[in-house]
XYZ file of C-alpha atoms in Angstrom:
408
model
C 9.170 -67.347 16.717
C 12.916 -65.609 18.112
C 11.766 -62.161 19.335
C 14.467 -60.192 17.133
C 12.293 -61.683 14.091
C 9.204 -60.347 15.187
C 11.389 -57.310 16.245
C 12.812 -57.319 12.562
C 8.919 -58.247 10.992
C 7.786 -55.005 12.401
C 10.685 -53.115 11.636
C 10.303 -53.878 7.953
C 6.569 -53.137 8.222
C 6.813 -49.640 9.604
C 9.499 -48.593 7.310
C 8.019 -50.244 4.240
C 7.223 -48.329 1.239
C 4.262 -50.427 0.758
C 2.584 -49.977 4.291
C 0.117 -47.149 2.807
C -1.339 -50.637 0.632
C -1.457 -52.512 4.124
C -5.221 -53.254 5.498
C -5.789 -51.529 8.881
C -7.473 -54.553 10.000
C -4.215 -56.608 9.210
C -1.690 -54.297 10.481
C -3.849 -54.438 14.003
C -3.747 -58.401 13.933
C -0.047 -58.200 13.913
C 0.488 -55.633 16.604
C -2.009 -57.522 18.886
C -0.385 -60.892 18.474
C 2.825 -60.161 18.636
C 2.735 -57.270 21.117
C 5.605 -55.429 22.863
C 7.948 -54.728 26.103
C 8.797 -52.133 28.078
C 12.645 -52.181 26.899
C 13.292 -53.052 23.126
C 12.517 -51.016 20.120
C 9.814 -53.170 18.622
C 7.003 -50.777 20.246
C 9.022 -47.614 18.706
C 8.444 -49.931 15.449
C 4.369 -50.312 16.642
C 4.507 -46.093 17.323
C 6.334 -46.063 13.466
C 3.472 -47.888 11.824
C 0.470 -45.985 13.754
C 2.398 -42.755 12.906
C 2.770 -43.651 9.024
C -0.299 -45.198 8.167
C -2.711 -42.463 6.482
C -6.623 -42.540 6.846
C -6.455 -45.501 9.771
C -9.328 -45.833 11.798
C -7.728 -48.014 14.926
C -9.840 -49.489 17.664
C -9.737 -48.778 21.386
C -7.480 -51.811 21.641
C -4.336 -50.233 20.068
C -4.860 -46.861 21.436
C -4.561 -48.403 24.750
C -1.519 -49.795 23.296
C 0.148 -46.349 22.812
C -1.313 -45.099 25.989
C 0.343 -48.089 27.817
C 3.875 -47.939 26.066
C 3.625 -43.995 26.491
C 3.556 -44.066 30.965
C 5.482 -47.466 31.062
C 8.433 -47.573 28.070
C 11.891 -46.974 29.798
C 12.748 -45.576 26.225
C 14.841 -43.075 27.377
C 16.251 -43.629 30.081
C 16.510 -41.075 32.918
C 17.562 -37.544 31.334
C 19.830 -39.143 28.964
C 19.939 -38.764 24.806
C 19.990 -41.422 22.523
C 21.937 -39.402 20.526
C 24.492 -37.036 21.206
C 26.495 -34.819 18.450
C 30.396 -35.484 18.259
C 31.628 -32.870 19.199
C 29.027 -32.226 22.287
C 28.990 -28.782 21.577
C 25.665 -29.102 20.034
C 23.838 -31.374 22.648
C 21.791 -28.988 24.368
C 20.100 -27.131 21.113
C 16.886 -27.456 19.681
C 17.789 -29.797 16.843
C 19.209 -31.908 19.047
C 16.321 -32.330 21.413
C 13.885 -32.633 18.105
C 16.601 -35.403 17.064
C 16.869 -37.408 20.268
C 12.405 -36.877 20.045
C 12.718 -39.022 16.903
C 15.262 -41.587 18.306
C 13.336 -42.520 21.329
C 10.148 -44.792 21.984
C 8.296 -42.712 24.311
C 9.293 -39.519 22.032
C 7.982 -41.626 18.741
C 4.241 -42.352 20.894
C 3.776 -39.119 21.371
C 4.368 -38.165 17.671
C 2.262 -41.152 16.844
C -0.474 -39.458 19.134
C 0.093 -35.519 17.824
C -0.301 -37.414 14.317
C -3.926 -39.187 15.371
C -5.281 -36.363 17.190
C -4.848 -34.490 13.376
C -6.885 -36.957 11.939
C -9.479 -37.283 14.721
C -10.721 -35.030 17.555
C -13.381 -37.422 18.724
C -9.446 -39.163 20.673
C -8.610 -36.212 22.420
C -10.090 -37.386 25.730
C -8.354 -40.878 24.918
C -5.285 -38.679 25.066
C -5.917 -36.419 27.297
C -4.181 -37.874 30.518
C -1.208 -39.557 28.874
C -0.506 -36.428 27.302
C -0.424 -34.441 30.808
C 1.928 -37.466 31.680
C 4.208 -37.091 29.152
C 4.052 -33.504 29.108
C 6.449 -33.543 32.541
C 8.777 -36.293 31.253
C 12.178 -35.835 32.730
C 13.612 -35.964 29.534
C 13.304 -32.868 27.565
C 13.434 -35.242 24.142
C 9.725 -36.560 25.324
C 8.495 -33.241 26.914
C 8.997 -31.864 23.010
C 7.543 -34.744 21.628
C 4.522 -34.141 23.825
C 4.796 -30.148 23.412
C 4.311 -30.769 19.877
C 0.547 -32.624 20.843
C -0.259 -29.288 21.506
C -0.716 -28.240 18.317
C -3.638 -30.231 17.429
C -4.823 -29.960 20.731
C -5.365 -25.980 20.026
C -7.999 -26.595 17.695
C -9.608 -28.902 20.012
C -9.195 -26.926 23.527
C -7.747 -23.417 23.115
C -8.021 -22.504 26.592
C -6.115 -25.480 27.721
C -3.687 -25.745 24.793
C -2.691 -22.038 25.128
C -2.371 -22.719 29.389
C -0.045 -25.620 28.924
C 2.210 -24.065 25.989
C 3.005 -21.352 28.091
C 3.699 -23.710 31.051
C 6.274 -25.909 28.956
C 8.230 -22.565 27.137
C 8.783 -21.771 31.189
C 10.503 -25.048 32.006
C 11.877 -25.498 28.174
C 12.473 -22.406 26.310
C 13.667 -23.823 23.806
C 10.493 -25.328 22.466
C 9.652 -21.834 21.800
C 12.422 -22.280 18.787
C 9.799 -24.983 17.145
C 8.805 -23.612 13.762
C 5.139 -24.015 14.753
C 5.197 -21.616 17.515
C 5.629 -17.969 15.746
C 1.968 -18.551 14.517
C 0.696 -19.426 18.111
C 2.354 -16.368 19.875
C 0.261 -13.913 17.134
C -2.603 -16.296 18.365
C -2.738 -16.075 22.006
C -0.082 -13.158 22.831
C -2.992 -10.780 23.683
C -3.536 -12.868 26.980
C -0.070 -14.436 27.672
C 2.365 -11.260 26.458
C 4.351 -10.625 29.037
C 5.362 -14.474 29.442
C 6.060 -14.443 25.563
C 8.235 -11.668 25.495
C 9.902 -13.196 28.618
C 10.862 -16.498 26.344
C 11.176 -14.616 23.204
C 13.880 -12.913 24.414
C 15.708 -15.679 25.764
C 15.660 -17.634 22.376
C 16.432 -13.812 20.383
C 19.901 -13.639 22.695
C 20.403 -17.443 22.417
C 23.710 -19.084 20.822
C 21.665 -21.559 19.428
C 20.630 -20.694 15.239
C 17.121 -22.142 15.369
C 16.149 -20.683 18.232
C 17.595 -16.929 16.782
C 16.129 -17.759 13.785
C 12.552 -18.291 14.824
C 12.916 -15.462 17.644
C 13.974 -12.751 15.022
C 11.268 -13.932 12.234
C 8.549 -13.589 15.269
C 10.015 -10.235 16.341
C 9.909 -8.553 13.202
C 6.594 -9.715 12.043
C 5.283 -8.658 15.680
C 6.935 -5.234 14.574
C 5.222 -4.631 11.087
C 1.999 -6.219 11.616
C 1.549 -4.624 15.509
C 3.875 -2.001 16.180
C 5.644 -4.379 19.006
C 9.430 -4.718 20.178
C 10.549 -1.764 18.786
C 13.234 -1.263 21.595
C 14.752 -4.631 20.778
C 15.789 -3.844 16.764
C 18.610 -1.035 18.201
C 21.063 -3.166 19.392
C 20.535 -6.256 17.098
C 23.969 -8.525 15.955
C 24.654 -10.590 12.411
C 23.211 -13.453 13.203
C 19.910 -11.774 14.188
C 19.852 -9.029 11.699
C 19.276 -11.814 8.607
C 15.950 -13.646 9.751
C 14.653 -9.917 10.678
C 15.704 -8.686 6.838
C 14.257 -11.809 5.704
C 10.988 -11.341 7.467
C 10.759 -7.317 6.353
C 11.472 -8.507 2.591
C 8.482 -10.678 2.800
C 6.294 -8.209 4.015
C 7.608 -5.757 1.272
C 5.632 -6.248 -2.047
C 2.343 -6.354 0.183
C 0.891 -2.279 -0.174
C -0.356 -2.341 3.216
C 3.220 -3.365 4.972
C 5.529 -2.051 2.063
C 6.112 1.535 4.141
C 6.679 -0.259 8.020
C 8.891 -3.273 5.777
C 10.775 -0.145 4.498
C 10.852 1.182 7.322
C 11.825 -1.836 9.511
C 14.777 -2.010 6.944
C 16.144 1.813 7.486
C 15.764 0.833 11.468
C 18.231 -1.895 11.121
C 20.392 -0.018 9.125
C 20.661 2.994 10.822
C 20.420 1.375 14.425
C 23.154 -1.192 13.233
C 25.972 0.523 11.058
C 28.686 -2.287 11.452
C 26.154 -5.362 9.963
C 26.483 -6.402 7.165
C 22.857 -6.429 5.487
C 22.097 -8.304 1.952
C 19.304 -6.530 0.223
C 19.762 -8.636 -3.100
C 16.380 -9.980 -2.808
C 15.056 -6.160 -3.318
C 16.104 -7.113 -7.357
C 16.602 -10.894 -7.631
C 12.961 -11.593 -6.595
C 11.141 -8.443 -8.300
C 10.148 -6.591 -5.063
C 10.794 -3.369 -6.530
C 8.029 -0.573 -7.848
C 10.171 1.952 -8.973
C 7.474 4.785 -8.617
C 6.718 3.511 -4.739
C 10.047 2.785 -4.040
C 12.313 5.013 -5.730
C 13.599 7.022 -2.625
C 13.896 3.928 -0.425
C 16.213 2.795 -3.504
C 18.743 5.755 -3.256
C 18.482 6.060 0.301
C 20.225 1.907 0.639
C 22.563 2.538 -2.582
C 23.875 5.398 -0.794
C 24.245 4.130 2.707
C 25.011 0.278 1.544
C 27.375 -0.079 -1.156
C 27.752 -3.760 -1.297
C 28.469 -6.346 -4.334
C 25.320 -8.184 -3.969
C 23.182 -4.667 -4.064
C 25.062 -3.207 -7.400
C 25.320 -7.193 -8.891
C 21.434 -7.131 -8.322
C 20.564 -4.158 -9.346
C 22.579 -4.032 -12.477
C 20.694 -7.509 -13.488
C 17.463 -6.319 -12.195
C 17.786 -3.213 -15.023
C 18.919 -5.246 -17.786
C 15.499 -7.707 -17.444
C 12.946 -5.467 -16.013
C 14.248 -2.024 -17.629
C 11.765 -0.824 -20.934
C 13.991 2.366 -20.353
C 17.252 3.148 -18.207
C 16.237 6.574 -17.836
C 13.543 5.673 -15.288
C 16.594 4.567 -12.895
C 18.529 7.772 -13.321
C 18.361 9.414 -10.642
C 19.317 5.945 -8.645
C 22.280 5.482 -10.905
C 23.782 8.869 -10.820
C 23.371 9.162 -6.938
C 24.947 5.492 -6.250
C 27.562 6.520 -8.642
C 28.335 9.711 -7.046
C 28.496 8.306 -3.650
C 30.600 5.166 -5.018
C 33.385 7.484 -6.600
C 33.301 10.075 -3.575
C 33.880 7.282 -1.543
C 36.030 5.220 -3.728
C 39.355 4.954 -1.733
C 38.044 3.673 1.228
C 36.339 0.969 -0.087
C 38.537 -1.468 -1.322
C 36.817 -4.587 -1.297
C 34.311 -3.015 -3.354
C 36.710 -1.531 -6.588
C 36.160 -4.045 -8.769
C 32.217 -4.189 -9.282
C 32.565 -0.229 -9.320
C 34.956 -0.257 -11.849
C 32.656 -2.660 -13.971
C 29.556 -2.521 -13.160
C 29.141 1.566 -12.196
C 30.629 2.134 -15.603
C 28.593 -0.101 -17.388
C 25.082 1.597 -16.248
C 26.238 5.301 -16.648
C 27.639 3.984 -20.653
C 23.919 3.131 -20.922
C 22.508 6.082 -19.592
C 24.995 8.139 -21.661
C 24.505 6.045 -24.588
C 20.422 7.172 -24.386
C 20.715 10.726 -23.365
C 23.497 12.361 -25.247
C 21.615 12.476 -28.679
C 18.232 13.122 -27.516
C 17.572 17.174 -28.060
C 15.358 17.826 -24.380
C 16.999 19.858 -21.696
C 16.514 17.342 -19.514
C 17.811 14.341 -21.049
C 21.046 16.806 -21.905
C 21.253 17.601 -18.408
C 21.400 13.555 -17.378
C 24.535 12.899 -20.238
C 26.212 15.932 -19.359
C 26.202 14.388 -15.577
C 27.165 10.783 -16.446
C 30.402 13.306 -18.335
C 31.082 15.177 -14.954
C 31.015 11.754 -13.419
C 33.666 10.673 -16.006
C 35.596 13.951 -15.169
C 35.599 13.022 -11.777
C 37.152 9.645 -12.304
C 39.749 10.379 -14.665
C 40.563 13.346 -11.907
C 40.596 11.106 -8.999
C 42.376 8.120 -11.064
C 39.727 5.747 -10.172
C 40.362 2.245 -12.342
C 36.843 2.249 -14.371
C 38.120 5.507 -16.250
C 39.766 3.127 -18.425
C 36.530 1.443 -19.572
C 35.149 5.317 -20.307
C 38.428 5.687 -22.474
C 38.065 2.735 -24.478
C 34.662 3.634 -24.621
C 34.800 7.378 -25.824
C 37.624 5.884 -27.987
C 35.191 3.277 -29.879
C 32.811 6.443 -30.367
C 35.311 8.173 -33.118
């Protein structure tokens, strides 16, 4: 038989929805008769099919197979990708190295090996050496491929796992970006810290996203669970600012993190003026107690004023709300500070005009025939608010007229 049918026989195999139906027993006859070189893809096809198939129990015979194509594959060559992004700009970021890890034979053994030693510890000493040898690849595509055995490796042999991660971030920093790696660096930071923040650091100032991404989620959750890199959330820029947000937000409906979340969130804020922070998530995904977090509430209307904040909020009162009263003291303050404020923000006009109006209507609407002091007190505000707007000739006035109008 032509080699590029055997090549094509195994390619069909290992990307066949029907390999999970495919005995073990058979799949190792046709790997062991038809074999493999050291220079076409047919064993990245053998690495595809050990990597797919679920519950496989191989003998000694093919794991010596993925040991040998592992040292002796020329799959890549040198320090050069397989794949390279158009416009080159991108050929030195994570995703690209993950990509080019996927598109190469040696990269594919080692992913075939990360993916056995998950199913079976008893082959970690199988592994053992290729994995050192792959582990100082000169192509960083294979080194992350082989980084990656580290994972299951952990559970095996902590000592060693944690030694060698360490060892790899120092040569690829990078491979700190992997998404795997924030839960490690909580795991064995206590011994390796200084290193850490070393490579955290490079990946938190980084141009590349992932890398920022996974840098800032690690940061802030190092922040509110231990109190750690305090100094770096002062000078913090947009692209940072988002995963850090993101990571306080999730912390924020747990009682135990809710105050250092809150807190994390003022930090930013205050530390930051020029970002521009989206709190929606406060209202869209129900993180809100109103009697825990009433203050934090005024204290971002009134230093935030932003569409997505008063959209949110507005929609988070007309689901959750049994009364609008319980958010007067939010509404009357973000008003205040809105219509004080109103001429310089410009971009902002039109949701004040509509939306502002619409909650103080409401809160007017349920105060002003209600006979307690206190509830006269709140419609005779949401009137001096009015007051204000007609006097300062701020667009929404003509909503209250139509309004007061509709009332006669």
């Amino acid at each position: 038989i032509r080699n590029i049918y055997i090549n094509h026989l195994l390619n069909q195999v290992a990307f066949s929805e029907y390999l999970k139906d495919v005995p073990v027993n058979l799949l190792e006859k046709l790997i062991l008769k038809y074999r493999y070189d050291y220079e076409s893809d047919r064993a990245r096809y053998i690495c595809e099919i050990l990597y797919k198939k679920e519950n496989a129990n191989w003998s000694k015979d093919i794991i010596d197979i993925l040991n040998d194509i592992a040292i002796n594959h020329k799959d890549p060559k040198g320090e050069i990708s397989n794949i390279i992004s158009q416009n080159g700009k991108e050929n030195n970021t994570l995703h690209m190295i993950q990509t080019n890890a996927m598109n190469c034979t040696r990269g594919c053994v080692a992913m075939a090996i990360e993916k056995l030693l998950w199913d079976n510890e008893d082959l970690y000493n199988d592994f053992k050496s290729t994995f050192e040898i792959l582990s100082k690849d000169v192509n960083p595509a294979v080194r992350y491929a082989a980084f990656r055995i580290l994972y299951p490796i952990y559970n095996i042999d902590k000592e060693y796992a944690s030694y060698k991660i360490i060892e790899m971030i120092q040569r690829d920093y990078k491979f700190a970006g992997d998404r795997g790696m924030k839960q490690i660096f909580f795991l064995i930071y206590e011994k390796y810290n200084k290193d850490i923040d070393k490579v955290l650091l490079e990946c938190f100032n980084s141009n590349d996203e992932s890398l920022i991404a996974n840098a800032s989620f690690t940061i802030a959750e190092m922040y509110i669970r231990h109190n750690r890199y305090e100094n770096l959330l002062c000078n913090i820029n947009q692209r940072q600012v988002k995963f850090i947000i993101n990571m306080a937000l999730l912390y924020f409906k747990k009682e135990e993190y809710n105050e250092i979340a809150k807190g994390l969130i003022k930090k930013c804020i205050e530390e930051n003026p020029d970002l521009k922070i989206n709190l929606s998530r406060l209202f869209y995904d129900s993180l809100i107690d109103l009697d825990r977090d009433k203050d934090f509430l005024i204290y971002i209307m009134e230093s935030r004023i932003s569409d997505e904040i008063i959209y949110g909020f507005v929609e988070y009162i007309e689901k959750n709300a049994t009364s609008i009263i319980d958010y007067k003291d939010i509404i009357l303050r973000l008003s205040r500070n809105a219509f004080e404020n109103y001429p310089k923000l410009t971009d902002k006009r039109c949701i004040i005009d509509n939306e502002l109006t619409k909650l103080i209507i409401l809160l007017y609407d349920e105060t002003v025939n209600e006979t307690s002091r206190s509830m006269k007190k709140i419609a005779n505000e949401c009137l001096e608010l009015w007051d204000f707007m007609f006097e300062k000739r701020i667009s929404g006035a003509r909503v209250l007229l139509n309004y007061m109008l509709s009332l006669d």
